[in-house]
XYZ file of C-alpha atoms in Angstrom:
442
model
C -0.023 -0.073 0.129
C 1.041 3.593 -0.581
C 0.799 4.631 3.070
C 3.085 1.793 4.030
C 5.970 3.601 2.370
C 5.652 6.443 4.916
C 6.813 4.075 7.802
C 10.232 4.563 6.767
C 12.089 7.563 8.588
C 13.831 9.995 6.298
C 17.595 10.639 6.466
C 16.737 13.957 7.723
C 14.527 12.665 10.612
C 17.105 10.193 11.699
C 19.523 13.039 12.021
C 17.014 15.076 14.025
C 16.191 12.183 16.444
C 17.835 13.794 19.606
C 16.099 17.023 18.844
C 12.721 14.937 18.533
C 13.396 13.093 21.799
C 14.022 16.249 23.353
C 10.703 17.913 22.174
C 8.899 14.756 23.460
C 10.405 15.020 27.035
C 9.675 18.870 26.901
C 5.913 17.888 25.836
C 5.621 15.305 28.529
C 6.744 17.689 31.509
C 3.809 20.010 30.288
C 1.102 17.330 29.618
C -1.913 19.310 31.105
C -1.872 21.863 28.079
C -3.456 25.356 29.156
C -6.788 26.295 30.543
C -9.216 27.343 27.685
C -8.181 31.079 27.569
C -11.577 32.389 26.624
C -13.536 30.635 29.694
C -15.987 33.171 30.885
C -16.217 35.209 27.730
C -19.546 35.143 26.002
C -20.042 35.325 22.262
C -23.392 36.388 20.554
C -23.084 34.488 17.055
C -25.514 35.984 14.672
C -23.558 34.383 11.770
C -24.478 31.887 9.024
C -22.964 29.613 6.640
C -19.012 29.703 6.845
C -16.731 32.759 7.238
C -18.698 33.799 10.478
C -19.334 30.344 11.751
C -15.827 29.269 11.466
C -14.654 32.377 13.304
C -16.789 31.752 16.174
C -15.899 28.208 16.323
C -12.430 29.100 16.757
C -13.551 31.302 19.715
C -15.502 28.374 21.102
C -12.557 26.256 20.855
C -10.687 28.457 23.079
C -13.427 28.233 25.742
C -15.748 30.911 24.870
C -19.720 30.432 25.540
C -20.849 30.995 21.973
C -24.551 31.264 21.580
C -25.506 30.702 17.896
C -28.957 32.776 17.291
C -30.774 30.820 14.288
C -33.900 31.480 12.360
C -36.816 29.613 13.972
C -37.914 26.992 11.628
C -34.817 26.510 9.183
C -31.724 27.587 11.186
C -28.418 28.135 9.523
C -28.764 27.776 5.684
C -26.112 24.888 5.815
C -28.240 22.811 7.774
C -30.110 22.167 4.671
C -27.229 21.744 2.598
C -27.420 17.742 2.204
C -26.485 14.989 1.386
C -24.153 14.250 3.015
C -25.412 14.101 6.479
C -24.850 12.051 9.498
C -27.507 9.122 10.188
C -30.308 9.861 12.720
C -29.770 7.885 15.970
C -32.836 6.052 17.005
C -32.189 7.647 20.247
C -32.502 11.092 18.929
C -34.300 13.389 21.522
C -38.143 13.497 21.140
C -38.114 17.431 20.671
C -35.885 17.102 17.488
C -37.489 14.174 16.070
C -39.233 16.580 13.304
C -35.741 17.969 12.168
C -33.896 16.656 9.116
C -30.355 14.663 9.583
C -27.334 16.779 10.764
C -25.558 18.023 7.679
C -21.904 17.462 7.273
C -21.551 20.918 6.070
C -23.090 22.324 9.438
C -21.310 19.686 11.622
C -17.900 21.020 10.321
C -17.927 24.516 11.859
C -20.253 24.588 14.686
C -18.645 22.479 17.514
C -18.611 23.758 20.952
C -21.418 26.241 20.501
C -24.895 26.387 21.890
C -27.931 26.875 19.496
C -31.317 29.045 20.151
C -33.861 29.943 17.722
C -35.153 33.763 17.744
C -37.205 35.690 15.361
C -35.862 38.959 16.183
C -37.769 40.862 13.354
C -40.600 40.805 16.125
C -40.248 43.163 18.991
C -40.453 40.459 21.501
C -37.635 38.560 19.699
C -35.584 41.757 19.245
C -35.808 41.956 23.129
C -34.313 38.671 23.591
C -31.473 39.397 21.600
C -30.910 42.793 23.201
C -30.821 40.708 26.642
C -27.953 38.814 25.048
C -26.205 41.832 23.982
C -26.188 43.269 27.454
C -24.843 39.805 28.660
C -22.089 39.265 25.988
C -18.578 40.122 25.564
C -18.421 39.922 21.829
C -21.062 40.090 19.008
C -20.279 38.660 15.563
C -22.591 39.176 12.650
C -22.409 38.653 8.854
C -25.369 40.522 7.508
C -25.241 43.063 4.754
C -23.872 46.288 5.806
C -26.520 48.400 7.308
C -29.113 45.703 7.740
C -28.816 45.040 11.379
C -28.842 49.010 12.178
C -32.276 48.958 10.361
C -33.470 46.440 12.893
C -32.046 48.140 16.198
C -29.044 45.984 16.506
C -26.438 47.777 14.746
C -23.078 48.985 16.338
C -24.636 52.250 17.606
C -27.605 50.507 19.077
C -25.719 47.758 20.643
C -22.856 49.962 22.230
C -25.536 51.850 24.201
C -26.745 48.593 25.560
C -23.273 47.232 26.232
C -20.468 49.720 26.170
C -17.759 47.280 26.691
C -18.890 45.184 23.599
C -16.579 43.994 20.975
C -18.881 43.999 17.869
C -17.345 42.295 14.807
C -19.044 42.648 11.338
C -18.016 40.188 8.473
C -19.130 41.377 5.061
C -18.402 41.089 1.480
C -16.772 44.393 0.793
C -16.652 46.188 4.040
C -18.846 48.875 5.680
C -18.009 51.617 3.347
C -17.416 52.050 -0.210
C -19.591 51.732 -3.314
C -20.051 47.871 -2.949
C -20.889 48.258 0.982
C -24.577 46.817 0.293
C -23.372 43.967 -2.175
C -23.645 40.302 -0.514
C -20.424 38.623 -0.203
C -20.004 35.084 -1.653
C -16.484 33.448 -1.609
C -16.570 32.320 -5.163
C -17.488 35.844 -6.265
C -14.740 37.401 -4.458
C -12.250 34.979 -5.634
C -13.015 36.010 -8.914
C -13.042 39.912 -8.181
C -10.273 39.867 -5.940
C -7.680 38.005 -8.028
C -7.513 34.566 -6.803
C -9.429 33.014 -9.647
C -7.173 34.716 -12.233
C -4.127 33.160 -10.965
C -5.787 29.681 -10.250
C -5.897 26.951 -12.955
C -3.772 25.700 -15.896
C -2.184 28.247 -18.321
C -4.254 27.104 -21.219
C -7.575 26.575 -19.544
C -10.273 29.167 -18.138
C -9.889 30.398 -14.579
C -10.700 27.847 -11.641
C -11.861 28.459 -8.280
C -10.024 26.695 -5.339
C -11.456 23.483 -4.109
C -12.705 24.695 -0.775
C -14.167 28.056 0.198
C -10.679 29.646 1.295
C -11.731 33.268 1.149
C -14.417 32.486 3.635
C -12.079 30.702 5.906
C -9.342 33.105 5.780
C -11.821 35.803 6.444
C -12.913 33.783 9.572
C -9.208 33.613 10.556
C -8.782 37.314 10.343
C -11.967 38.104 12.029
C -11.037 35.775 14.947
C -7.875 37.363 15.524
C -9.160 40.864 15.518
C -11.682 39.823 17.910
C -8.979 38.644 20.350
C -7.267 42.172 19.749
C -10.637 43.643 20.580
C -11.021 41.934 23.775
C -7.422 42.980 24.840
C -8.428 46.814 23.797
C -11.589 46.414 26.095
C -9.181 45.526 29.136
C -7.180 48.403 28.459
C -9.847 51.167 27.721
C -12.889 49.950 29.066
C -14.401 50.563 25.821
C -16.031 48.539 23.213
C -14.856 48.299 19.418
C -16.354 47.735 16.133
C -14.404 45.494 14.007
C -14.967 45.816 10.240
C -13.855 42.549 8.526
C -14.721 41.604 4.619
C -14.098 39.113 2.288
C -12.787 41.412 -0.478
C -9.905 43.021 1.487
C -8.995 39.722 3.047
C -8.569 38.054 -0.227
C -6.262 41.053 -1.559
C -4.263 40.740 1.672
C -3.895 36.942 0.897
C -2.465 37.466 -2.591
C 0.856 38.323 -0.736
C 3.821 38.304 -2.874
C 1.491 38.306 -6.045
C -0.131 41.571 -4.841
C 3.400 42.890 -3.956
C 4.601 42.256 -7.417
C 2.152 44.169 -8.873
C 2.111 47.082 -6.367
C 5.910 47.454 -6.415
C 6.759 46.413 -10.037
C 3.452 46.530 -12.069
C 3.928 42.918 -12.788
C 0.754 41.472 -13.811
C 0.187 37.696 -12.626
C -1.023 34.567 -14.868
C -2.080 31.058 -14.167
C 0.767 28.265 -13.953
C -1.426 25.336 -12.624
C 0.670 23.635 -10.281
C 4.138 25.150 -11.628
C 6.013 27.813 -10.250
C 6.716 30.826 -12.676
C 10.321 31.153 -11.281
C 11.339 27.446 -10.392
C 11.685 24.323 -12.369
C 10.834 21.591 -11.802
C 8.231 22.639 -9.061
C 4.902 21.067 -10.195
C 2.840 17.971 -10.237
C 3.973 15.132 -12.636
C 2.084 11.986 -13.648
C 3.358 8.529 -12.616
C 1.948 5.335 -13.974
C -1.070 5.228 -11.766
C -1.233 8.511 -9.785
C 0.657 11.888 -9.405
C 3.439 13.328 -7.347
C 4.172 16.900 -6.394
C 7.950 17.514 -7.080
C 9.584 20.781 -5.657
C 13.470 20.741 -6.752
C 14.085 24.395 -5.523
C 17.739 24.572 -5.906
C 20.754 23.125 -7.879
C 21.599 20.450 -5.015
C 18.135 19.216 -5.011
C 17.993 18.972 -8.797
C 21.299 16.903 -9.057
C 19.846 14.641 -6.458
C 16.780 14.225 -8.443
C 18.554 13.618 -11.517
C 21.185 11.199 -10.233
C 19.581 9.300 -7.176
C 15.791 9.241 -8.191
C 15.528 9.428 -11.945
C 18.879 7.772 -12.610
C 19.700 10.070 -15.225
C 22.746 11.673 -13.997
C 23.449 13.585 -17.464
C 20.484 15.933 -16.773
C 22.693 17.802 -13.961
C 25.345 18.583 -16.341
C 23.391 19.378 -19.335
C 23.984 23.046 -20.282
C 20.218 23.531 -20.684
C 19.361 22.326 -16.845
C 22.733 23.439 -14.973
C 21.125 26.155 -13.160
C 17.484 27.153 -11.904
C 17.756 30.142 -14.391
C 18.438 27.735 -17.519
C 15.960 25.118 -16.195
C 13.304 28.047 -16.291
C 14.392 28.720 -19.855
C 14.219 25.389 -21.018
C 11.156 24.376 -18.751
C 9.039 22.439 -21.411
C 12.044 20.295 -22.566
C 12.853 19.290 -18.818
C 9.367 18.712 -17.839
C 9.028 16.409 -20.843
C 12.032 14.393 -19.796
C 11.041 13.898 -16.249
C 7.333 13.085 -17.312
C 8.632 10.126 -19.486
C 10.733 8.800 -16.738
C 7.999 8.959 -14.018
C 5.419 7.353 -16.185
C 7.598 4.059 -16.478
C 6.507 3.144 -12.747
C 3.957 3.165 -10.363
C 3.693 6.057 -7.750
C 4.497 3.741 -4.698
C 7.766 3.084 -6.584
C 8.853 6.731 -6.808
C 7.736 7.371 -3.308
C 10.301 4.883 -2.045
C 13.012 6.255 -4.422
C 12.342 9.755 -3.262
C 12.096 9.244 0.714
C 14.991 10.140 2.513
C 16.912 12.200 0.190
C 16.012 15.749 0.901
C 14.113 16.392 -2.500
C 10.723 17.825 -1.477
C 7.968 15.720 -2.791
C 4.344 14.447 -1.936
C 1.723 12.195 -3.590
C -1.535 13.849 -4.642
C -3.683 12.232 -2.077
C -7.458 12.069 -2.338
C -9.511 12.721 0.997
C -9.513 9.177 1.983
C -5.729 8.864 1.524
C -5.195 12.222 3.437
C -7.043 11.014 6.361
C -5.240 7.755 6.188
C -1.936 9.496 6.313
C 0.119 8.188 9.216
C 0.696 11.541 10.339
C -3.233 11.940 11.171
C -3.138 9.104 13.600
C 0.191 10.136 15.042
C -0.958 13.598 15.892
C -4.687 12.480 16.687
C -5.900 15.160 14.120
C -9.369 13.887 14.073
C -11.667 13.477 16.976
C -14.731 11.574 17.629
C -17.619 13.210 19.575
C -21.086 11.833 20.827
C -23.845 13.769 19.291
C -27.407 13.514 20.517
C -29.009 13.026 17.485
C -26.302 11.568 15.178
C -24.552 8.989 17.807
C -20.764 9.095 17.308
C -19.528 11.700 14.834
C -15.884 12.042 13.618
C -14.646 15.611 12.678
C -11.208 17.202 12.295
C -9.806 18.431 15.590
C -8.621 21.749 16.395
C -5.272 21.941 14.818
C -3.133 23.748 17.328
C -1.712 22.286 20.570
C -0.693 24.006 23.539
C 2.234 22.360 25.608
C 1.102 19.217 23.466
C -2.286 19.343 24.222
C -5.297 20.359 22.116
C -8.238 22.410 23.334
C -11.011 20.069 24.016
C -14.253 19.507 21.979
C -16.719 20.180 25.006
C -19.887 20.146 23.095
C -20.950 18.458 19.732
C -22.499 20.877 17.014
C -25.833 21.630 18.475
C -29.247 20.796 17.001
C -31.560 23.173 15.934
C -32.880 25.148 19.009
C -31.161 22.748 21.247
C -30.535 25.197 24.090
C -33.101 27.763 23.481
C -34.921 27.035 26.946
C -31.556 27.091 28.807
C -30.510 30.104 27.594
C -33.858 31.798 28.006
C -33.860 30.746 31.523
C -30.217 32.333 32.108
C -31.712 35.584 30.455
C -34.286 35.922 33.371
C -37.483 34.499 31.318
C -39.929 32.512 33.233
C -41.154 29.219 32.061
C -44.605 30.415 31.125
C -42.980 33.438 29.213
C -40.792 30.834 27.395
C -43.839 28.824 26.615
C -45.887 31.885 25.339
C -43.047 32.973 23.072
C -42.599 29.495 21.471
C -46.485 29.317 20.908
C -46.087 32.524 18.863
C -43.167 31.154 17.178
C -40.667 34.111 18.314
C -38.472 31.481 19.523
């Protein structure tokens, strides 16, 4: 099997074994991790789909009490994005038996949260959310700019209710400018902010990235900004309005591509998996699969030619003796390497590459990715008990502290799972809760 090839330690790993042992000793001496740093922080989550929920999940992972406010009958849009979905357990709670299965999409970005349903277009529902504003440290929303202000829940409204509130707005284009009222969709921003232009093969139309990276990057920026906002409140005692948007996040994430244009006026283009300035640095086909190879310097190229491809003459060929000449003769070199690699299966080449210091990696599908030995070694997935779906496996929080991850304290909630619990915390009586339910306010 392909994965069996990874069991062999590379020469580099063997040379670093003393450092690894020292790291393990250090980790074992701090095996308690750290207390969840946001314990005691309440986050009012008025977001849906991906950018906002990924942000609030990161806060929840760090211990924040995230209360996700959802539409009364349908909830977050992604609850209906199925299949795929988790199977419904025969022991599902009676009060949730009318609900559809839990969608895989929703489960991906809503762990460690509580769910309540509120129709805050109604004055009685607005009062519920206003009570939450008063008792929260953070509010995160991803409505079109100005929408919540028109409902009495904008920044100016909420800072009166809670002067220490960190209010984070996630939009498509920001709170100002000619596009402020335009809805934000990951794939549209990929197109408008340059990412799609540089993604795909040279001779093919532009392509979107395989996952909604602009949404996810915006969630990361927003979560970092919220932590800074909380720190600011500690210093000043005053709340802060955070304006985070997909468009500027994507511009910032163009990184060196943006800098090339801003500094030198250099327009970018599509190169597929290849690198415009390094050869060979791209995906190559084998007899039964694909490998990504990145020989970034002359030493690595010589190793590739002599030790892996067994074509030592390539390293001394005038066309390929330096990276500059390899770039100039890209097509010829890529053709030679492709012909050699296609003689054998991917497993064969993995064996030949392993331990020599030439960067490479197989193109794994999702099943192969989660079967990777590093996943098990690092415990990169976690299984949680879900009240409606039984055992649910998900990706674990990807950061460790003193060798320990933040715990998954709660599975992703089913729709309205915590409405009564939260309403009681807000001071509503059992009779008031029943009346609001009867009116479909909650």
